mmCIF file of C-alpha atoms in Angstrom:
data_model
loop_
_atom_site.group_PDB
_atom_site.id
_atom_site.type_symbol
_atom_site.label_atom_id
_atom_site.label_comp_id
_atom_site.label_asym_id
_atom_site.label_seq_id
_atom_site.Cartn_x
_atom_site.Cartn_y
_atom_site.Cartn_z
ATOM 1 C CA GLN A 1 129.907 133.641 109.764
ATOM 2 C CA VAL A 2 127.170 131.274 110.893
ATOM 3 C CA GLN A 3 127.479 129.737 114.341
ATOM 4 C CA LEU A 4 125.298 127.052 115.879
ATOM 5 C CA GLN A 5 125.389 126.627 119.664
ATOM 6 C CA GLN A 6 123.792 123.526 121.112
ATOM 7 C CA SER A 7 122.434 123.096 124.620
ATOM 8 C CA GLY A 8 120.653 120.368 126.523
ATOM 9 C CA PRO A 9 121.166 117.520 128.982
ATOM 10 C CA GLY A 10 123.742 114.828 128.386
ATOM 11 C CA LEU A 11 121.876 112.101 130.250
ATOM 12 C CA VAL A 12 118.324 110.923 129.619
ATOM 13 C CA LYS A 13 116.495 108.018 131.238
ATOM 14 C CA PRO A 14 114.994 105.264 129.077
ATOM 15 C CA SER A 15 111.392 105.943 127.952
ATOM 16 C CA GLN A 16 111.801 109.686 128.562
ATOM 17 C CA THR A 17 112.187 112.528 126.061
ATOM 18 C CA LEU A 18 115.514 113.772 124.736
ATOM 19 C CA SER A 19 115.422 117.553 124.253
ATOM 20 C CA LEU A 20 118.124 119.687 122.636
ATOM 21 C CA THR A 21 118.211 123.270 121.407
ATOM 22 C CA CYS A 22 120.349 124.891 118.719
ATOM 23 C CA ALA A 23 120.821 128.668 118.868
ATOM 24 C CA ILE A 24 121.625 130.329 115.557
ATOM 25 C CA SER A 25 123.838 133.360 114.999
ATOM 26 C CA GLY A 26 124.745 134.825 111.627
ATOM 27 C CA ASP A 27 121.544 133.600 109.941
ATOM 28 C CA SER A 28 117.822 133.369 110.620
ATOM 29 C CA VAL A 29 115.789 130.288 111.395
ATOM 30 C CA SER A 30 113.177 131.870 109.095
ATOM 31 C CA SER A 31 115.590 132.054 106.157
ATOM 32 C CA ASN A 32 113.956 131.260 102.818
ATOM 33 C CA SER A 33 117.035 129.415 101.587
ATOM 34 C CA ALA A 34 118.339 127.450 104.584
ATOM 35 C CA ALA A 35 117.096 124.318 106.334
ATOM 36 C CA TRP A 36 117.845 123.405 109.932
ATOM 37 C CA ASN A 37 118.738 119.808 110.628
ATOM 38 C CA TRP A 38 119.485 117.367 113.403
ATOM 39 C CA ILE A 39 122.031 114.629 112.731
ATOM 40 C CA ARG A 40 123.395 112.062 115.159
ATOM 41 C CA GLN A 41 126.506 109.916 115.206
ATOM 42 C CA SER A 42 127.197 106.688 117.029
ATOM 43 C CA PRO A 43 129.786 103.926 116.580
ATOM 44 C CA SER A 44 127.070 101.410 115.702
ATOM 45 C CA ARG A 45 124.970 103.539 113.300
ATOM 46 C CA GLY A 46 127.486 106.065 111.957
ATOM 47 C CA LEU A 47 126.123 109.426 110.838
ATOM 48 C CA GLU A 48 122.336 109.438 110.705
ATOM 49 C CA TRP A 49 120.144 112.318 109.537
ATOM 50 C CA LEU A 50 117.100 112.659 111.787
ATOM 51 C CA GLY A 51 115.116 115.471 110.243
ATOM 52 C CA ARG A 52 114.817 119.170 109.443
ATOM 53 C CA THR A 53 112.644 122.234 109.637
ATOM 54 C CA TYR A 54 112.582 125.042 107.098
ATOM 55 C CA TYR A 55 110.563 128.066 106.036
ATOM 56 C CA ARG A 56 109.367 128.637 102.487
ATOM 57 C CA SER A 57 106.479 131.084 102.960
ATOM 58 C CA LYS A 58 105.263 128.593 105.576
ATOM 59 C CA TRP A 59 106.942 126.081 107.874
ATOM 60 C CA TYR A 60 107.795 122.565 106.751
ATOM 61 C CA ASN A 61 109.238 119.561 108.556
ATOM 62 C CA SER A 62 110.580 116.291 107.274
ATOM 63 C CA TYR A 63 111.835 113.342 109.277
ATOM 64 C CA GLU A 64 113.789 110.155 108.764
ATOM 65 C CA ALA A 65 111.433 107.194 108.533
ATOM 66 C CA SER A 66 112.809 105.180 111.463
ATOM 67 C CA VAL A 67 112.222 107.991 113.996
ATOM 68 C CA ARG A 68 109.214 109.693 112.382
ATOM 69 C CA SER A 69 106.734 108.424 114.955
ATOM 70 C CA ARG A 70 108.608 109.888 117.943
ATOM 71 C CA ILE A 71 110.440 113.026 116.777
ATOM 72 C CA ASN A 72 109.623 116.712 116.682
ATOM 73 C CA ILE A 73 111.810 119.495 115.302
ATOM 74 C CA ASN A 74 110.448 122.968 115.958
ATOM 75 C CA PRO A 75 111.615 126.488 115.148
ATOM 76 C CA ASP A 76 111.523 129.286 117.706
ATOM 77 C CA THR A 77 111.551 132.548 115.795
ATOM 78 C CA SER A 78 111.528 134.708 118.932
ATOM 79 C CA LYS A 79 114.886 133.259 120.016
ATOM 80 C CA ASN A 80 116.250 132.424 116.540
ATOM 81 C CA GLN A 81 116.757 128.787 117.420
ATOM 82 C CA PHE A 82 115.327 125.367 116.749
ATOM 83 C CA SER A 83 114.872 122.319 118.892
ATOM 84 C CA LEU A 84 114.853 118.546 118.815
ATOM 85 C CA GLN A 85 112.561 116.339 120.852
ATOM 86 C CA LEU A 86 112.974 112.588 120.611
ATOM 87 C CA HIS A 87 110.407 110.679 122.641
ATOM 88 C CA SER A 88 110.491 107.231 124.225
ATOM 89 C CA VAL A 89 114.251 106.914 124.013
ATOM 90 C CA THR A 90 116.144 103.664 124.467
ATOM 91 C CA PRO A 91 119.873 102.984 124.930
ATOM 92 C CA GLU A 92 120.077 102.698 121.123
ATOM 93 C CA ASP A 93 119.487 106.451 120.971
ATOM 94 C CA THR A 94 122.791 107.083 122.738
ATOM 95 C CA ALA A 95 124.836 109.179 120.324
ATOM 96 C CA VAL A 96 126.476 112.515 119.675
ATOM 97 C CA TYR A 97 123.747 114.812 118.373
ATOM 98 C CA TYR A 98 124.556 117.653 115.995
ATOM 99 C CA CYS A 99 122.466 120.507 114.707
ATOM 100 C CA ALA A 100 123.412 121.630 111.214
ATOM 101 C CA ARG A 101 122.449 124.076 108.490
ATOM 102 C CA THR A 102 121.872 123.171 104.876
ATOM 103 C CA ASN A 103 122.112 125.970 102.366
ATOM 104 C CA ASP A 104 122.403 125.780 98.580
ATOM 105 C CA GLY A 105 121.837 122.046 98.845
ATOM 106 C CA TYR A 106 124.504 120.886 101.277
ATOM 107 C CA VAL A 107 125.281 120.886 104.994
ATOM 108 C CA ASP A 108 127.733 123.709 105.507
ATOM 109 C CA TYR A 109 127.669 124.503 109.229
ATOM 110 C CA TRP A 110 127.508 122.170 112.219
ATOM 111 C CA GLY A 111 126.974 122.700 115.923
ATOM 112 C CA GLN A 112 129.615 121.548 118.370
ATOM 113 C CA GLY A 113 127.838 118.277 119.142
ATOM 114 C CA THR A 114 126.229 116.993 122.337
ATOM 115 C CA LEU A 115 126.856 113.516 123.684
ATOM 116 C CA VAL A 116 123.526 112.186 124.914
ATOM 117 C CA THR A 117 123.582 108.980 126.921
ATOM 118 C CA VAL A 118 120.370 107.062 127.527
ATOM 119 C CA SER A 119 120.725 105.245 130.813
ATOM 120 C CA SER A 120 118.909 104.779 134.081
ATOM 121 C CA GLN B 1 124.516 99.682 107.677
ATOM 122 C CA SER B 2 125.067 102.939 105.819
ATOM 123 C CA VAL B 3 123.306 103.678 102.526
ATOM 124 C CA LEU B 4 126.536 104.884 100.917
ATOM 125 C CA THR B 5 129.507 102.514 100.899
ATOM 126 C CA GLN B 6 133.022 103.616 101.771
ATOM 127 C CA PRO B 7 136.119 101.558 102.578
ATOM 128 C CA PRO B 8 136.595 101.533 106.370
ATOM 129 C CA SER B 9 140.252 102.487 106.134
ATOM 130 C CA ALA B 10 142.883 103.983 103.863
ATOM 131 C CA SER B 11 146.525 104.857 104.368
ATOM 132 C CA GLY B 12 149.464 106.540 102.733
ATOM 133 C CA THR B 13 152.848 108.035 103.426
ATOM 134 C CA PRO B 14 153.579 111.765 103.477
ATOM 135 C CA GLY B 15 153.593 113.226 99.982
ATOM 136 C CA GLN B 16 151.592 110.383 98.483
ATOM 137 C CA ARG B 17 148.216 110.616 96.760
ATOM 138 C CA VAL B 18 145.320 108.634 98.200
ATOM 139 C CA THR B 19 141.765 108.212 97.014
ATOM 140 C CA ILE B 20 138.638 107.315 98.969
ATOM 141 C CA SER B 21 135.644 105.887 97.143
ATOM 142 C CA CYS B 22 131.939 106.296 97.867
ATOM 143 C CA SER B 23 129.373 104.075 96.192
ATOM 144 C CA GLY B 24 125.636 104.633 96.163
ATOM 145 C CA GLY B 25 122.614 104.201 93.954
ATOM 146 C CA ARG B 26 120.382 105.926 91.433
ATOM 147 C CA SER B 27 118.278 107.623 94.084
ATOM 148 C CA ASN B 28 121.217 109.370 95.751
ATOM 149 C CA ILE B 29 124.607 109.750 94.057
ATOM 150 C CA GLY B 30 123.092 108.867 90.700
ATOM 151 C CA SER B 31 120.665 111.777 90.827
ATOM 152 C CA ASP B 32 122.184 114.386 93.105
ATOM 153 C CA TYR B 33 125.435 115.999 94.219
ATOM 154 C CA VAL B 34 127.986 114.348 96.505
ATOM 155 C CA HIS B 35 129.592 116.225 99.386
ATOM 156 C CA TRP B 36 132.572 115.271 101.547
ATOM 157 C CA TYR B 37 133.422 115.981 105.171
ATOM 158 C CA GLN B 38 136.557 115.665 107.260
ATOM 159 C CA GLN B 39 136.180 114.834 110.937
ATOM 160 C CA LEU B 40 139.025 115.147 113.413
ATOM 161 C CA PRO B 41 138.716 113.290 116.738
ATOM 162 C CA GLY B 42 136.255 114.912 119.113
ATOM 163 C CA THR B 43 135.087 117.552 116.640
ATOM 164 C CA ALA B 44 132.142 118.068 114.316
ATOM 165 C CA PRO B 45 132.489 117.187 110.634
ATOM 166 C CA LYS B 46 133.919 119.968 108.483
ATOM 167 C CA LEU B 47 132.833 120.574 104.894
ATOM 168 C CA LEU B 48 135.641 119.583 102.548
ATOM 169 C CA ILE B 49 134.067 119.262 99.082
ATOM 170 C CA TYR B 50 130.572 120.272 97.965
ATOM 171 C CA ARG B 51 128.655 119.642 94.737
ATOM 172 C CA ASN B 52 130.971 116.813 93.698
ATOM 173 C CA ASN B 53 134.130 118.851 93.175
ATOM 174 C CA GLN B 54 133.871 122.332 94.712
ATOM 175 C CA ARG B 55 136.136 123.420 97.556
ATOM 176 C CA PRO B 56 134.983 125.880 100.222
ATOM 177 C CA SER B 57 137.328 128.776 100.813
ATOM 178 C CA GLY B 58 140.191 127.740 103.040
ATOM 179 C CA VAL B 59 140.317 124.106 101.892
ATOM 180 C CA PRO B 60 143.666 123.410 100.193
ATOM 181 C CA ASP B 61 143.640 122.424 96.531
ATOM 182 C CA ARG B 62 145.312 119.160 97.589
ATOM 183 C CA PHE B 63 141.741 117.972 98.144
ATOM 184 C CA SER B 64 139.631 117.202 95.081
ATOM 185 C CA GLY B 65 136.403 115.368 94.340
ATOM 186 C CA SER B 66 134.845 113.651 91.382
ATOM 187 C CA LYS B 67 131.682 111.760 90.535
ATOM 188 C CA SER B 68 130.721 109.264 87.857
ATOM 189 C CA GLY B 69 127.347 107.570 87.702
ATOM 190 C CA THR B 70 126.514 106.223 91.144
ATOM 191 C CA SER B 71 130.033 106.521 92.572
ATOM 192 C CA ALA B 72 132.236 109.328 93.772
ATOM 193 C CA SER B 73 135.813 109.740 94.908
ATOM 194 C CA LEU B 74 137.805 112.020 97.161
ATOM 195 C CA ALA B 75 141.466 112.445 96.307
ATOM 196 C CA ILE B 76 144.118 113.855 98.609
ATOM 197 C CA SER B 77 147.471 114.651 97.047
ATOM 198 C CA GLY B 78 150.678 115.617 98.825
ATOM 199 C CA LEU B 79 149.498 113.758 101.927
ATOM 200 C CA ARG B 80 150.328 115.445 105.234
ATOM 201 C CA SER B 81 150.194 114.203 108.814
ATOM 202 C CA GLU B 82 147.378 116.631 109.623
ATOM 203 C CA ASP B 83 145.185 114.890 107.021
ATOM 204 C CA GLU B 84 144.843 111.939 109.385
ATOM 205 C CA ALA B 85 141.098 111.963 110.097
ATOM 206 C CA ASP B 86 137.803 110.310 109.263
ATOM 207 C CA TYR B 87 136.236 111.188 105.899
ATOM 208 C CA TYR B 88 132.536 110.912 105.077
ATOM 209 C CA CYS B 89 130.557 111.227 101.870
ATOM 210 C CA THR B 90 126.915 112.282 101.780
ATOM 211 C CA ALA B 91 124.168 112.875 99.261
ATOM 212 C CA TRP B 92 120.472 113.675 99.279
ATOM 213 C CA ASP B 93 118.411 110.557 98.643
ATOM 214 C CA ASN B 94 115.359 111.351 96.531
ATOM 215 C CA GLY B 95 113.716 108.032 97.365
ATOM 216 C CA LEU B 96 114.120 108.379 101.118
ATOM 217 C CA SER B 97 113.700 112.185 101.030
ATOM 218 C CA GLY B 98 116.600 112.653 103.403
ATOM 219 C CA TRP B 99 120.357 112.867 103.700
ATOM 220 C CA VAL B 100 122.310 109.630 103.559
ATOM 221 C CA PHE B 101 125.905 109.130 104.604
ATOM 222 C CA GLY B 102 128.764 106.761 104.018
ATOM 223 C CA GLY B 103 130.097 104.762 106.936
ATOM 224 C CA GLY B 104 133.292 106.794 106.959
ATOM 225 C CA THR B 105 136.908 106.078 106.013
ATOM 226 C CA LYS B 106 139.654 106.377 108.600
ATOM 227 C CA LEU B 107 142.740 107.778 106.895
ATOM 228 C CA THR B 108 146.097 106.937 108.470
ATOM 229 C CA VAL B 109 149.258 108.769 107.486
ATOM 230 C CA LEU B 110 152.089 106.293 107.978
#
């Protein structure tokens, strides 16, 4: 059974960096079949895929176009986890953030979600 | 505005059959699988249907999915009060190279 446990602050100031971590149990961040995603949800934007990292003999990342200039998703193989950094946040980045696994072509496991509020 | 289009709400009485539609385009539903999620208040989405019409273990056979062209549907038969939730469709978009979602349908059991 795969479990994803999220951690990180729930309040970030405007212009600063939002940082979240997703610890994986029951699978490996270096899996050759899975991808590790960040997805957010807000009342105004609904569910929005932000990006992913995955390993296929080497590491790959892909990001959603609207956040590509200010996002990083990185694996940490020593801790079997992956992280999200979203830079230069504004109140529009306020949302519940989820980490999630895709395997066999669909998202099958989700983290518990973290409400991140961008406010001074 | 979401890439995939769902009705914002649906309703039915216990025992009834309801369907929720999801409309997309050639770059997403038209060229890849559709998956459905159920989200209860305050919880993460839960996989309900994958690859158009497959149920994960533990999902009752009251839930079924179908796809035709650039549209898909989720059907719930024998409606129960515990089915009251938000339902989302998703597909990989080959043009955007990312996952796209519907705006969600809030199902009310009257």
